[in-house]
Amino acid sequence: MAGCANGPALVSDLRDRGLTIDCDRIHFIDRDGKDCRPGVYHLSEGDRRKIHQWQAKEDSEVARHEKNTRTNRDARERRATVIPAAAAVQSQLADEEHAC
């Protein structure tokens, strides 16, 4: 089993989105006892601000979606209540017409 993650691919994707991510190579002994040189990535303060802005935008879009979902659910619930009531009234009126 490999003890790894595809961090470099993630960092590449983030760089494609406009972040400047620095990498320091360190000396390390892996779990098999072999010398390796993993990268330790660092975000600048500017990059941290960009990420916080992205998260805030995502949070507002999620909140807007949840609000729309609640509004749609409420409308469905109202229809589910109103339509059977309207059908009952219509049925009652039809029964009254036939009774005359």
PDB file of N, CA and C in Angstrom:
ATOM      1  N   MET A   1       0.845  -1.169   0.000  1.00  0.00           N
ATOM      2  CA  MET A   1       0.000   0.000   0.000  1.00  0.00           C
ATOM      3  C   MET A   1       0.896   1.240   0.000  1.00  0.00           C
ATOM      4  N   ALA A   2       0.541   2.193  -0.799  1.00  0.00           N
ATOM      5  CA  ALA A   2       1.331   3.429  -0.883  1.00  0.00           C
ATOM      6  C   ALA A   2       0.872   4.411   0.181  1.00  0.00           C
ATOM      7  N   GLY A   3       1.835   5.042   0.830  1.00  0.00           N
ATOM      8  CA  GLY A   3       1.505   6.060   1.830  1.00  0.00           C
ATOM      9  C   GLY A   3       1.676   7.434   1.232  1.00  0.00           C
ATOM     10  N   CYS A   4       0.751   7.810   0.363  1.00  0.00           N
ATOM     11  CA  CYS A   4       0.919   9.096  -0.314  1.00  0.00           C
ATOM     12  C   CYS A   4      -0.430   9.719  -0.613  1.00  0.00           C
ATOM     13  N   ALA A   5      -0.374  10.972  -0.967  1.00  0.00           N
ATOM     14  CA  ALA A   5      -1.539  11.723  -1.436  1.00  0.00           C
ATOM     15  C   ALA A   5      -1.057  12.519  -2.635  1.00  0.00           C
ATOM     16  N   ASN A   6      -1.975  12.966  -3.464  1.00  0.00           N
ATOM     17  CA  ASN A   6      -1.550  13.700  -4.650  1.00  0.00           C
ATOM     18  C   ASN A   6      -1.565  15.199  -4.380  1.00  0.00           C
ATOM     19  N   GLY A   7      -0.804  15.609  -3.377  1.00  0.00           N
ATOM     20  CA  GLY A   7      -0.696  17.017  -3.018  1.00  0.00           C
ATOM     21  C   GLY A   7      -0.215  17.889  -4.157  1.00  0.00           C
ATOM     22  N   PRO A   8       0.809  17.458  -4.917  1.00  0.00           N
ATOM     23  CA  PRO A   8       1.276  18.304  -6.018  1.00  0.00           C
ATOM     24  C   PRO A   8       0.186  18.608  -7.052  1.00  0.00           C
ATOM     25  N   ALA A   9      -0.701  17.657  -7.308  1.00  0.00           N
ATOM     26  CA  ALA A   9      -1.789  17.916  -8.264  1.00  0.00           C
ATOM     27  C   ALA A   9      -2.763  18.955  -7.700  1.00  0.00           C
ATOM     28  N   LEU A  10      -3.059  18.848  -6.410  1.00  0.00           N
ATOM     29  CA  LEU A  10      -3.933  19.836  -5.771  1.00  0.00           C
ATOM     30  C   LEU A  10      -3.302  21.223  -5.816  1.00  0.00           C
ATOM     31  N   VAL A  11      -2.013  21.298  -5.498  1.00  0.00           N
ATOM     32  CA  VAL A  11      -1.312  22.583  -5.529  1.00  0.00           C
ATOM     33  C   VAL A  11      -1.310  23.146  -6.947  1.00  0.00           C
ATOM     34  N   SER A  12      -1.123  22.288  -7.933  1.00  0.00           N
ATOM     35  CA  SER A  12      -1.150  22.736  -9.326  1.00  0.00           C
ATOM     36  C   SER A  12      -2.515  23.324  -9.682  1.00  0.00           C
ATOM     37  N   ASP A  13      -3.591  22.657  -9.253  1.00  0.00           N
ATOM     38  CA  ASP A  13      -4.941  23.173  -9.506  1.00  0.00           C
ATOM     39  C   ASP A  13      -5.139  24.540  -8.842  1.00  0.00           C
ATOM     40  N   LEU A  14      -4.660  24.681  -7.611  1.00  0.00           N
ATOM     41  CA  LEU A  14      -4.798  25.955  -6.907  1.00  0.00           C
ATOM     42  C   LEU A  14      -3.975  27.049  -7.573  1.00  0.00           C
ATOM     43  N   ARG A  15      -2.810  26.694  -8.059  1.00  0.00           N
ATOM     44  CA  ARG A  15      -1.995  27.682  -8.787  1.00  0.00           C
ATOM     45  C   ARG A  15      -2.698  28.108 -10.070  1.00  0.00           C
ATOM     46  N   ASP A  16      -3.363  27.160 -10.733  1.00  0.00           N
ATOM     47  CA  ASP A  16      -4.128  27.494 -11.945  1.00  0.00           C
ATOM     48  C   ASP A  16      -5.264  28.472 -11.633  1.00  0.00           C
ATOM     49  N   ARG A  17      -5.720  28.484 -10.392  1.00  0.00           N
ATOM     50  CA  ARG A  17      -6.788  29.396  -9.969  1.00  0.00           C
ATOM     51  C   ARG A  17      -6.252  30.730  -9.479  1.00  0.00           C
ATOM     52  N   GLY A  18      -4.929  30.907  -9.574  1.00  0.00           N
ATOM     53  CA  GLY A  18      -4.359  32.207  -9.262  1.00  0.00           C
ATOM     54  C   GLY A  18      -3.606  32.319  -7.950  1.00  0.00           C
ATOM     55  N   LEU A  19      -3.458  31.221  -7.223  1.00  0.00           N
ATOM     56  CA  LEU A  19      -2.708  31.285  -5.974  1.00  0.00           C
ATOM     57  C   LEU A  19      -1.216  31.109  -6.238  1.00  0.00           C
ATOM     58  N   THR A  20      -0.415  31.752  -5.414  1.00  0.00           N
ATOM     59  CA  THR A  20       1.031  31.581  -5.460  1.00  0.00           C
ATOM     60  C   THR A  20       1.401  30.766  -4.232  1.00  0.00           C
ATOM     61  N   ILE A  21       1.731  29.531  -4.424  1.00  0.00           N
ATOM     62  CA  ILE A  21       1.997  28.638  -3.297  1.00  0.00           C
ATOM     63  C   ILE A  21       3.476  28.259  -3.329  1.00  0.00           C
ATOM     64  N   ASP A  22       4.175  28.599  -2.258  1.00  0.00           N
ATOM     65  CA  ASP A  22       5.594  28.264  -2.153  1.00  0.00           C
ATOM     66  C   ASP A  22       5.746  26.849  -1.617  1.00  0.00           C
ATOM     67  N   CYS A  23       6.862  26.235  -1.990  1.00  0.00           N
ATOM     68  CA  CYS A  23       7.147  24.872  -1.538  1.00  0.00           C
ATOM     69  C   CYS A  23       8.579  24.802  -1.031  1.00  0.00           C
ATOM     70  N   ASP A  24       8.745  24.326   0.188  1.00  0.00           N
ATOM     71  CA  ASP A  24      10.076  24.059   0.736  1.00  0.00           C
ATOM     72  C   ASP A  24      10.263  22.547   0.775  1.00  0.00           C
ATOM     73  N   ARG A  25      11.356  22.072   0.199  1.00  0.00           N
ATOM     74  CA  ARG A  25      11.670  20.640   0.241  1.00  0.00           C
ATOM     75  C   ARG A  25      12.439  20.358   1.526  1.00  0.00           C
ATOM     76  N   ILE A  26      12.002  19.359   2.258  1.00  0.00           N
ATOM     77  CA  ILE A  26      12.669  19.007   3.498  1.00  0.00           C
ATOM     78  C   ILE A  26      13.229  17.594   3.407  1.00  0.00           C
ATOM     79  N   HIS A  27      14.186  17.304   4.247  1.00  0.00           N
ATOM     80  CA  HIS A  27      14.690  15.928   4.353  1.00  0.00           C
ATOM     81  C   HIS A  27      13.825  15.197   5.354  1.00  0.00           C
ATOM     82  N   PHE A  28      13.448  13.955   5.011  1.00  0.00           N
ATOM     83  CA  PHE A  28      12.547  13.210   5.868  1.00  0.00           C
ATOM     84  C   PHE A  28      12.839  11.728   5.698  1.00  0.00           C
ATOM     85  N   ILE A  29      12.581  10.953   6.714  1.00  0.00           N
ATOM     86  CA  ILE A  29      12.670   9.492   6.626  1.00  0.00           C
ATOM     87  C   ILE A  29      11.233   8.977   6.586  1.00  0.00           C
ATOM     88  N   ASP A  30      10.878   8.256   5.508  1.00  0.00           N
ATOM     89  CA  ASP A  30       9.499   7.788   5.376  1.00  0.00           C
ATOM     90  C   ASP A  30       9.239   6.598   6.290  1.00  0.00           C
ATOM     91  N   ARG A  31       8.026   6.072   6.252  1.00  0.00           N
ATOM     92  CA  ARG A  31       7.649   4.995   7.171  1.00  0.00           C
ATOM     93  C   ARG A  31       8.366   3.683   6.875  1.00  0.00           C
ATOM     94  N   ASP A  32       9.001   3.609   5.702  1.00  0.00           N
ATOM     95  CA  ASP A  32       9.809   2.437   5.370  1.00  0.00           C
ATOM     96  C   ASP A  32      11.267   2.633   5.731  1.00  0.00           C
ATOM     97  N   GLY A  33      11.571   3.782   6.355  1.00  0.00           N
ATOM     98  CA  GLY A  33      12.943   4.056   6.773  1.00  0.00           C
ATOM     99  C   GLY A  33      13.823   4.607   5.665  1.00  0.00           C
ATOM    100  N   LYS A  34      13.225   5.019   4.561  1.00  0.00           N
ATOM    101  CA  LYS A  34      14.004   5.539   3.437  1.00  0.00           C
ATOM    102  C   LYS A  34      14.017   7.060   3.453  1.00  0.00           C
ATOM    103  N   ASP A  35      15.143   7.603   3.022  1.00  0.00           N
ATOM    104  CA  ASP A  35      15.282   9.055   2.925  1.00  0.00           C
ATOM    105  C   ASP A  35      14.400   9.566   1.785  1.00  0.00           C
ATOM    106  N   CYS A  36      13.671  10.627   2.041  1.00  0.00           N
ATOM    107  CA  CYS A  36      12.843  11.226   0.990  1.00  0.00           C
ATOM    108  C   CYS A  36      12.832  12.732   1.189  1.00  0.00           C
ATOM    109  N   ARG A  37      12.299  13.446   0.194  1.00  0.00           N
ATOM    110  CA  ARG A  37      12.270  14.913   0.242  1.00  0.00           C
ATOM    111  C   ARG A  37      10.869  15.417  -0.075  1.00  0.00           C
ATOM    112  N   PRO A  38       9.967  15.302   0.887  1.00  0.00           N
ATOM    113  CA  PRO A  38       8.611  15.816   0.632  1.00  0.00           C
ATOM    114  C   PRO A  38       8.596  17.343   0.607  1.00  0.00           C
ATOM    115  N   GLY A  39       7.567  17.872  -0.001  1.00  0.00           N
ATOM    116  CA  GLY A  39       7.399  19.318  -0.054  1.00  0.00           C
ATOM    117  C   GLY A  39       6.462  19.792   1.045  1.00  0.00           C
ATOM    118  N   VAL A  40       6.801  20.905   1.634  1.00  0.00           N
ATOM    119  CA  VAL A  40       5.931  21.555   2.616  1.00  0.00           C
ATOM    120  C   VAL A  40       5.464  22.853   1.955  1.00  0.00           C
ATOM    121  N   TYR A  41       4.166  22.945   1.744  1.00  0.00           N
ATOM    122  CA  TYR A  41       3.601  24.074   1.016  1.00  0.00           C
ATOM    123  C   TYR A  41       3.165  25.175   1.970  1.00  0.00           C
ATOM    124  N   HIS A  42       3.301  26.418   1.508  1.00  0.00           N
ATOM    125  CA  HIS A  42       2.960  27.588   2.306  1.00  0.00           C
ATOM    126  C   HIS A  42       2.104  28.548   1.488  1.00  0.00           C
ATOM    127  N   LEU A  43       1.055  29.068   2.125  1.00  0.00           N
ATOM    128  CA  LEU A  43       0.222  30.087   1.501  1.00  0.00           C
ATOM    129  C   LEU A  43       0.659  31.462   1.992  1.00  0.00           C
ATOM    130  N   SER A  44       0.686  32.418   1.089  1.00  0.00           N
ATOM    131  CA  SER A  44       0.970  33.801   1.495  1.00  0.00           C
ATOM    132  C   SER A  44      -0.290  34.369   2.154  1.00  0.00           C
ATOM    133  N   GLU A  45      -0.149  35.502   2.823  1.00  0.00           N
ATOM    134  CA  GLU A  45      -1.316  36.158   3.419  1.00  0.00           C
ATOM    135  C   GLU A  45      -2.334  36.530   2.343  1.00  0.00           C
ATOM    136  N   GLY A  46      -1.829  36.982   1.184  1.00  0.00           N
ATOM    137  CA  GLY A  46      -2.734  37.325   0.072  1.00  0.00           C
ATOM    138  C   GLY A  46      -3.522  36.114  -0.404  1.00  0.00           C
ATOM    139  N   ASP A  47      -2.842  34.958  -0.474  1.00  0.00           N
ATOM    140  CA  ASP A  47      -3.524  33.731  -0.880  1.00  0.00           C
ATOM    141  C   ASP A  47      -4.563  33.317   0.159  1.00  0.00           C
ATOM    142  N   ARG A  48      -4.236  33.506   1.428  1.00  0.00           N
ATOM    143  CA  ARG A  48      -5.190  33.178   2.489  1.00  0.00           C
ATOM    144  C   ARG A  48      -6.452  34.051   2.360  1.00  0.00           C
ATOM    145  N   ARG A  49      -6.252  35.337   2.050  1.00  0.00           N
ATOM    146  CA  ARG A  49      -7.404  36.228   1.854  1.00  0.00           C
ATOM    147  C   ARG A  49      -8.259  35.760   0.676  1.00  0.00           C
ATOM    148  N   LYS A  50      -7.597  35.370  -0.419  1.00  0.00           N
ATOM    149  CA  LYS A  50      -8.349  34.880  -1.584  1.00  0.00           C
ATOM    150  C   LYS A  50      -9.183  33.656  -1.214  1.00  0.00           C
ATOM    151  N   ILE A  51      -8.585  32.752  -0.466  1.00  0.00           N
ATOM    152  CA  ILE A  51      -9.304  31.535  -0.076  1.00  0.00           C
ATOM    153  C   ILE A  51     -10.490  31.888   0.811  1.00  0.00           C
ATOM    154  N   HIS A  52     -10.303  32.807   1.747  1.00  0.00           N
ATOM    155  CA  HIS A  52     -11.413  33.231   2.610  1.00  0.00           C
ATOM    156  C   HIS A  52     -12.521  33.870   1.780  1.00  0.00           C
ATOM    157  N   GLN A  53     -12.159  34.640   0.755  1.00  0.00           N
ATOM    158  CA  GLN A  53     -13.170  35.240  -0.120  1.00  0.00           C
ATOM    159  C   GLN A  53     -13.926  34.159  -0.888  1.00  0.00           C
ATOM    160  N   TRP A  54     -13.189  33.161  -1.390  1.00  0.00           N
ATOM    161  CA  TRP A  54     -13.839  32.059  -2.100  1.00  0.00           C
ATOM    162  C   TRP A  54     -14.812  31.334  -1.176  1.00  0.00           C
ATOM    163  N   GLN A  55     -14.371  31.092   0.066  1.00  0.00           N
ATOM    164  CA  GLN A  55     -15.234  30.396   1.014  1.00  0.00           C
ATOM    165  C   GLN A  55     -16.478  31.225   1.338  1.00  0.00           C
ATOM    166  N   ALA A  56     -16.303  32.525   1.517  1.00  0.00           N
ATOM    167  CA  ALA A  56     -17.449  33.394   1.816  1.00  0.00           C
ATOM    168  C   ALA A  56     -18.433  33.385   0.653  1.00  0.00           C
ATOM    169  N   LYS A  57     -17.921  33.442  -0.567  1.00  0.00           N
ATOM    170  CA  LYS A  57     -18.792  33.411  -1.745  1.00  0.00           C
ATOM    171  C   LYS A  57     -19.535  32.081  -1.803  1.00  0.00           C
ATOM    172  N   GLU A  58     -18.819  31.000  -1.578  1.00  0.00           N
ATOM    173  CA  GLU A  58     -19.436  29.672  -1.584  1.00  0.00           C
ATOM    174  C   GLU A  58     -20.499  29.571  -0.498  1.00  0.00           C
ATOM    175  N   ASP A  59     -20.194  30.082   0.697  1.00  0.00           N
ATOM    176  CA  ASP A  59     -21.159  30.045   1.795  1.00  0.00           C
ATOM    177  C   ASP A  59     -22.418  30.821   1.446  1.00  0.00           C
ATOM    178  N   SER A  60     -22.265  32.003   0.807  1.00  0.00           N
ATOM    179  CA  SER A  60     -23.445  32.799   0.453  1.00  0.00           C
ATOM    180  C   SER A  60     -24.258  32.100  -0.632  1.00  0.00           C
ATOM    181  N   GLU A  61     -23.587  31.429  -1.570  1.00  0.00           N
ATOM    182  CA  GLU A  61     -24.316  30.692  -2.608  1.00  0.00           C
ATOM    183  C   GLU A  61     -25.053  29.496  -2.012  1.00  0.00           C
ATOM    184  N   VAL A  62     -24.423  28.821  -1.061  1.00  0.00           N
ATOM    185  CA  VAL A  62     -25.083  27.699  -0.393  1.00  0.00           C
ATOM    186  C   VAL A  62     -26.290  28.207   0.391  1.00  0.00           C
ATOM    187  N   ALA A  63     -26.130  29.319   1.108  1.00  0.00           N
ATOM    188  CA  ALA A  63     -27.247  29.889   1.876  1.00  0.00           C
ATOM    189  C   ALA A  63     -28.390  30.287   0.953  1.00  0.00           C
ATOM    190  N   ARG A  64     -28.055  30.890  -0.195  1.00  0.00           N
ATOM    191  CA  ARG A  64     -29.093  31.288  -1.156  1.00  0.00           C
ATOM    192  C   ARG A  64     -29.827  30.048  -1.671  1.00  0.00           C
ATOM    193  N   HIS A  65     -29.075  28.994  -1.975  1.00  0.00           N
ATOM    194  CA  HIS A  65     -29.675  27.750  -2.462  1.00  0.00           C
ATOM    195  C   HIS A  65     -30.588  27.144  -1.384  1.00  0.00           C
ATOM    196  N   GLU A  66     -30.100  27.148  -0.122  1.00  0.00           N
ATOM    197  CA  GLU A  66     -30.915  26.600   0.960  1.00  0.00           C
ATOM    198  C   GLU A  66     -32.197  27.406   1.146  1.00  0.00           C
ATOM    199  N   LYS A  67     -32.096  28.731   1.016  1.00  0.00           N
ATOM    200  CA  LYS A  67     -33.289  29.582   1.143  1.00  0.00           C
ATOM    201  C   LYS A  67     -34.276  29.259   0.029  1.00  0.00           C
ATOM    202  N   ASN A  68     -33.767  29.131  -1.212  1.00  0.00           N
ATOM    203  CA  ASN A  68     -34.641  28.791  -2.335  1.00  0.00           C
ATOM    204  C   ASN A  68     -35.272  27.425  -2.136  1.00  0.00           C
ATOM    205  N   THR A  69     -34.495  26.487  -1.596  1.00  0.00           N
ATOM    206  CA  THR A  69     -35.020  25.151  -1.346  1.00  0.00           C
ATOM    207  C   THR A  69     -36.138  25.202  -0.313  1.00  0.00           C
ATOM    208  N   ARG A  70     -35.918  25.996   0.765  1.00  0.00           N
ATOM    209  CA  ARG A  70     -36.958  26.142   1.790  1.00  0.00           C
ATOM    210  C   ARG A  70     -38.205  26.785   1.191  1.00  0.00           C
ATOM    211  N   THR A  71     -38.017  27.824   0.362  1.00  0.00           N
ATOM    212  CA  THR A  71     -39.146  28.514  -0.263  1.00  0.00           C
ATOM    213  C   THR A  71     -39.917  27.553  -1.155  1.00  0.00           C
ATOM    214  N   ASN A  72     -39.194  26.756  -1.951  1.00  0.00           N
ATOM    215  CA  ASN A  72     -39.846  25.790  -2.832  1.00  0.00           C
ATOM    216  C   ASN A  72     -40.579  24.719  -2.027  1.00  0.00           C
ATOM    217  N   ARG A  73     -39.938  24.251  -0.932  1.00  0.00           N
ATOM    218  CA  ARG A  73     -40.565  23.240  -0.083  1.00  0.00           C
ATOM    219  C   ARG A  73     -41.839  23.810   0.545  1.00  0.00           C
ATOM    220  N   ASP A  74     -41.758  25.048   1.038  1.00  0.00           N
ATOM    221  CA  ASP A  74     -42.932  25.685   1.641  1.00  0.00           C
ATOM    222  C   ASP A  74     -44.058  25.810   0.618  1.00  0.00           C
ATOM    223  N   ALA A  75     -43.713  26.181  -0.611  1.00  0.00           N
ATOM    224  CA  ALA A  75     -44.732  26.314  -1.661  1.00  0.00           C
ATOM    225  C   ALA A  75     -45.369  24.956  -1.965  1.00  0.00           C
ATOM    226  N   ARG A  76     -44.557  23.904  -2.018  1.00  0.00           N
ATOM    227  CA  ARG A  76     -45.104  22.557  -2.247  1.00  0.00           C
ATOM    228  C   ARG A  76     -46.036  22.153  -1.104  1.00  0.00           C
ATOM    229  N   GLU A  77     -45.624  22.476   0.125  1.00  0.00           N
ATOM    230  CA  GLU A  77     -46.469  22.139   1.276  1.00  0.00           C
ATOM    231  C   GLU A  77     -47.790  22.895   1.218  1.00  0.00           C
ATOM    232  N   ARG A  78     -47.740  24.182   0.818  1.00  0.00           N
ATOM    233  CA  ARG A  78     -48.982  24.955   0.696  1.00  0.00           C
ATOM    234  C   ARG A  78     -49.879  24.358  -0.385  1.00  0.00           C
ATOM    235  N   ARG A  79     -49.269  24.002  -1.533  1.00  0.00           N
ATOM    236  CA  ARG A  79     -50.057  23.391  -2.609  1.00  0.00           C
ATOM    237  C   ARG A  79     -50.663  22.074  -2.144  1.00  0.00           C
ATOM    238  N   ALA A  80     -49.893  21.305  -1.402  1.00  0.00           N
ATOM    239  CA  ALA A  80     -50.388  20.014  -0.922  1.00  0.00           C
ATOM    240  C   ALA A  80     -51.573  20.199   0.014  1.00  0.00           C
ATOM    241  N   THR A  81     -51.629  21.332   0.699  1.00  0.00           N
ATOM    242  CA  THR A  81     -52.744  21.628   1.598  1.00  0.00           C
ATOM    243  C   THR A  81     -53.906  22.246   0.841  1.00  0.00           C
ATOM    244  N   VAL A  82     -53.609  23.183  -0.048  1.00  0.00           N
ATOM    245  CA  VAL A  82     -54.648  23.940  -0.754  1.00  0.00           C
ATOM    246  C   VAL A  82     -55.348  23.087  -1.800  1.00  0.00           C
ATOM    247  N   ILE A  83     -54.617  22.306  -2.564  1.00  0.00           N
ATOM    248  CA  ILE A  83     -55.224  21.543  -3.666  1.00  0.00           C
ATOM    249  C   ILE A  83     -56.242  20.530  -3.142  1.00  0.00           C
ATOM    250  N   PRO A  84     -55.913  19.722  -2.124  1.00  0.00           N
ATOM    251  CA  PRO A  84     -56.959  18.813  -1.614  1.00  0.00           C
ATOM    252  C   PRO A  84     -58.155  19.568  -1.030  1.00  0.00           C
ATOM    253  N   ALA A  85     -57.904  20.703  -0.373  1.00  0.00           N
ATOM    254  CA  ALA A  85     -59.013  21.490   0.178  1.00  0.00           C
ATOM    255  C   ALA A  85     -59.891  22.018  -0.945  1.00  0.00           C
ATOM    256  N   ALA A  86     -59.278  22.495  -2.023  1.00  0.00           N
ATOM    257  CA  ALA A  86     -60.041  22.997  -3.167  1.00  0.00           C
ATOM    258  C   ALA A  86     -60.828  21.863  -3.812  1.00  0.00           C
ATOM    259  N   ALA A  87     -60.227  20.703  -3.899  1.00  0.00           N
ATOM    260  CA  ALA A  87     -60.925  19.552  -4.477  1.00  0.00           C
ATOM    261  C   ALA A  87     -62.115  19.166  -3.610  1.00  0.00           C
ATOM    262  N   ALA A  88     -61.939  19.244  -2.295  1.00  0.00           N
ATOM    263  CA  ALA A  88     -63.044  18.910  -1.383  1.00  0.00           C
ATOM    264  C   ALA A  88     -64.186  19.903  -1.548  1.00  0.00           C
ATOM    265  N   VAL A  89     -63.877  21.189  -1.661  1.00  0.00           N
ATOM    266  CA  VAL A  89     -64.909  22.214  -1.856  1.00  0.00           C
ATOM    267  C   VAL A  89     -65.619  21.987  -3.182  1.00  0.00           C
ATOM    268  N   GLN A  90     -64.853  21.706  -4.232  1.00  0.00           N
ATOM    269  CA  GLN A  90     -65.440  21.474  -5.548  1.00  0.00           C
ATOM    270  C   GLN A  90     -66.372  20.261  -5.499  1.00  0.00           C
ATOM    271  N   SER A  91     -65.929  19.235  -4.818  1.00  0.00           N
ATOM    272  CA  SER A  91     -66.742  18.028  -4.692  1.00  0.00           C
ATOM    273  C   SER A  91     -68.026  18.328  -3.927  1.00  0.00           C
ATOM    274  N   GLN A  92     -67.898  19.118  -2.863  1.00  0.00           N
ATOM    275  CA  GLN A  92     -69.065  19.483  -2.052  1.00  0.00           C
ATOM    276  C   GLN A  92     -70.048  20.297  -2.889  1.00  0.00           C
ATOM    277  N   LEU A  93     -69.553  21.239  -3.686  1.00  0.00           N
ATOM    278  CA  LEU A  93     -70.423  22.040  -4.542  1.00  0.00           C
ATOM    279  C   LEU A  93     -71.124  21.164  -5.577  1.00  0.00           C
ATOM    280  N   ALA A  94     -70.385  20.210  -6.134  1.00  0.00           N
ATOM    281  CA  ALA A  94     -70.983  19.309  -7.121  1.00  0.00           C
ATOM    282  C   ALA A  94     -72.077  18.472  -6.469  1.00  0.00           C
ATOM    283  N   ASP A  95     -71.828  18.019  -5.244  1.00  0.00           N
ATOM    284  CA  ASP A  95     -72.839  17.235  -4.522  1.00  0.00           C
ATOM    285  C   ASP A  95     -74.079  18.074  -4.261  1.00  0.00           C
ATOM    286  N   GLU A  96     -73.879  19.353  -3.922  1.00  0.00           N
ATOM    287  CA  GLU A  96     -75.013  20.249  -3.660  1.00  0.00           C
ATOM    288  C   GLU A  96     -75.831  20.496  -4.919  1.00  0.00           C
ATOM    289  N   GLU A  97     -75.133  20.601  -6.088  1.00  0.00           N
ATOM    290  CA  GLU A  97     -75.836  20.814  -7.350  1.00  0.00           C
ATOM    291  C   GLU A  97     -76.710  19.610  -7.676  1.00  0.00           C
ATOM    292  N   HIS A  98     -76.142  18.422  -7.430  1.00  0.00           N
ATOM    293  CA  HIS A  98     -76.889  17.199  -7.741  1.00  0.00           C
ATOM    294  C   HIS A  98     -78.047  16.989  -6.757  1.00  0.00           C
ATOM    295  N   ALA A  99     -77.938  17.566  -5.579  1.00  0.00           N
ATOM    296  CA  ALA A  99     -78.998  17.416  -4.575  1.00  0.00           C
ATOM    297  C   ALA A  99     -80.208  18.273  -4.910  1.00  0.00           C
ATOM    298  N   CYS A 100     -80.026  19.327  -5.664  1.00  0.00           N
ATOM    299  CA  CYS A 100     -81.127  20.241  -5.984  1.00  0.00           C
ATOM    300  C   CYS A 100     -82.067  19.676  -6.979  1.00  0.00           C
TER     301      CYS A 100
END
